[in-house]
mmCIF file of C-alpha atoms in Angstrom:
data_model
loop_
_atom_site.group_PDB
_atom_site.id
_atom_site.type_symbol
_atom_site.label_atom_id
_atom_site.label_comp_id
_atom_site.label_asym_id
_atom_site.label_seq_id
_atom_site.Cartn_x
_atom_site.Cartn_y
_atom_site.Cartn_z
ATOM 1 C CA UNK A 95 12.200 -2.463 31.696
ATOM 2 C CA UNK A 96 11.433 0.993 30.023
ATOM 3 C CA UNK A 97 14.369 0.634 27.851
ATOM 4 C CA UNK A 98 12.551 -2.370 26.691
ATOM 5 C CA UNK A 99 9.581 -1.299 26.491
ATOM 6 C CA UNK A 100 10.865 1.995 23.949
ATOM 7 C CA UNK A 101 12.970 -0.379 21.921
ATOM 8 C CA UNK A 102 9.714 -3.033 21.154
ATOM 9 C CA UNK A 103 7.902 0.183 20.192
ATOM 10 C CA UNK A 104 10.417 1.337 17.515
ATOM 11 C CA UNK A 105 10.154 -2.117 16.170
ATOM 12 C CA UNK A 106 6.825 -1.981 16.091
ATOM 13 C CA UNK A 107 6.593 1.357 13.985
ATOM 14 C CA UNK A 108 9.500 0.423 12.072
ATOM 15 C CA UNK A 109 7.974 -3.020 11.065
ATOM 16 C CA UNK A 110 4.967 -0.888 10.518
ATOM 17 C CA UNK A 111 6.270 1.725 7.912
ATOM 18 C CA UNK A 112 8.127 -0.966 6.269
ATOM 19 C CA UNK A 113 4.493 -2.752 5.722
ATOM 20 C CA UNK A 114 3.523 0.697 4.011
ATOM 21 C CA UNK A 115 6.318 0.569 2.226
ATOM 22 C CA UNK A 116 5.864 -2.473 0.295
ATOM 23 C CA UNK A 117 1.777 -1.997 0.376
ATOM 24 C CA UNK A 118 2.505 0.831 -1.929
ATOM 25 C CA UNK A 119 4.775 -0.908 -3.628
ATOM 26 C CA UNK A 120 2.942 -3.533 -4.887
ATOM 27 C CA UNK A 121 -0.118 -0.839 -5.340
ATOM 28 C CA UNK A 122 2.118 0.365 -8.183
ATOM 29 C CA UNK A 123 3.114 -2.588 -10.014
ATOM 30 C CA UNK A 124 -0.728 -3.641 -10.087
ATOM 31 C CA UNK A 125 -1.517 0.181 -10.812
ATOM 32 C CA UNK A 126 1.066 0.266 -13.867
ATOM 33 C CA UNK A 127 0.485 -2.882 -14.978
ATOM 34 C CA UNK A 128 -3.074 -2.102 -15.593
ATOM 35 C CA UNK A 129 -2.707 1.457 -16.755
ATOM 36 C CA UNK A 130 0.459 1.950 -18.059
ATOM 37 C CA UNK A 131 -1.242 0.587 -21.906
ATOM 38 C CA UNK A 132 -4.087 3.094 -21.282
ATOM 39 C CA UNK A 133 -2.880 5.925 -20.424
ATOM 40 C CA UNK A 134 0.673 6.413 -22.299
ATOM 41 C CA UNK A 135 1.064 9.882 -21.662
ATOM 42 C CA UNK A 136 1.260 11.221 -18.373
ATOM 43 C CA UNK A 137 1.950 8.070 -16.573
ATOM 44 C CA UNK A 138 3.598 9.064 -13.682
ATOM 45 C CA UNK A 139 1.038 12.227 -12.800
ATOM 46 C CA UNK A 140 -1.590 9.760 -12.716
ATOM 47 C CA UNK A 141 0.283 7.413 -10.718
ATOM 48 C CA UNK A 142 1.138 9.743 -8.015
ATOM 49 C CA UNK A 143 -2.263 10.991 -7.809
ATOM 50 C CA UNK A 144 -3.882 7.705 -8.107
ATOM 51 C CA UNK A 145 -1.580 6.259 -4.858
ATOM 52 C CA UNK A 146 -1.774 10.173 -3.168
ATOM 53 C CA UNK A 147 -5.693 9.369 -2.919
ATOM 54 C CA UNK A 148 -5.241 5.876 -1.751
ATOM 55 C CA UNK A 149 -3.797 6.733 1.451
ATOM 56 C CA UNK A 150 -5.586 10.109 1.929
ATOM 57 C CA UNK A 151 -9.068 8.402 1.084
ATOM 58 C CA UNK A 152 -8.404 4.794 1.773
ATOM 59 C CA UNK A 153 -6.470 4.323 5.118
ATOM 60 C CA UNK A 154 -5.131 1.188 5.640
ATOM 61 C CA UNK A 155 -4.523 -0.365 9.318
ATOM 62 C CA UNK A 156 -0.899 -1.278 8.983
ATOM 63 C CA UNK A 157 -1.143 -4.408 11.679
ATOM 64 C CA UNK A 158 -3.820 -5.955 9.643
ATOM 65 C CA UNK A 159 -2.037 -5.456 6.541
ATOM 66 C CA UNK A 160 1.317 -7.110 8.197
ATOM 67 C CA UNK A 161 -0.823 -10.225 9.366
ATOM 68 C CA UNK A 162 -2.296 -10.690 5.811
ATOM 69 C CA UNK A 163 1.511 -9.958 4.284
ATOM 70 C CA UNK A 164 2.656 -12.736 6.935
ATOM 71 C CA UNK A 165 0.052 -14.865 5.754
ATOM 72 C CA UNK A 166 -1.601 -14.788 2.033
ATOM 73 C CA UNK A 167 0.135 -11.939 -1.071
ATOM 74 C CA UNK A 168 -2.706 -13.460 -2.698
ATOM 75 C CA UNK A 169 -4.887 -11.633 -0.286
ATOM 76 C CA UNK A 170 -2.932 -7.991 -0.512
ATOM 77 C CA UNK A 171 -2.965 -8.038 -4.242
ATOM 78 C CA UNK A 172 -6.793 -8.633 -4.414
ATOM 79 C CA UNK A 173 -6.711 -5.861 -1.627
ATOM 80 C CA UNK A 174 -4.849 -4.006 -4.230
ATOM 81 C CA UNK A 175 -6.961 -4.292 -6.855
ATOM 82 C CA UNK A 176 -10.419 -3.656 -5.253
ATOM 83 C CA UNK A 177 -8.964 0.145 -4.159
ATOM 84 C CA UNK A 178 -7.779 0.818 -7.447
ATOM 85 C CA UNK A 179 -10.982 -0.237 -9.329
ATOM 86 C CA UNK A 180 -12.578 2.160 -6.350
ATOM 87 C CA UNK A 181 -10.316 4.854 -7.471
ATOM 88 C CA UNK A 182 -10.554 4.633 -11.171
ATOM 89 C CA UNK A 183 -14.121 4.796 -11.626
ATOM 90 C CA UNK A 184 -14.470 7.330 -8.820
#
């Protein structure tokens, strides 16, 4: 039953780092989509920065975020965009 028990856990952190995973992904295609015209020169700094502050600042409960992957994109990519609007004019 333990064994069980340990092996539905790692799942459960493994499905949960994978939901980070493609969070920030899609963070950075809406972030360089937006930006990349902008701000030509030193793109990537600005990136990094811009998606280092989103999960210092801005943390985001990984189980919700898997339930609203499960369910709507549409609903993680306006997600998406409401932090980085946040973080630009911050």
């Amino acid at each position: 039953m333990n064994e069980i028990l340990y092996n539905a856990s790692l799942v459960l952190i493994t499905m949960h780092q994978i939901m980070e995973i493609v969070f920030l992904v899609v963070i950075s295609i809406i972030f360089l989509e937006n930006t990349i015209i902008k701000y030509q020169k030193n793109t990537t700094k600005l990136l990094s920065l811009h998606i280092f502050t989103l999960f210092y600042n801005y943390q985001i409960n990984t189980l919700d975020l898997y339930f609203t992957l499960r369910y709507d994109w549409d609903d993680v990519i306006l997600l998406a965009r409401d932090v980085i609007r946040q973080l630009m004019y911050t």
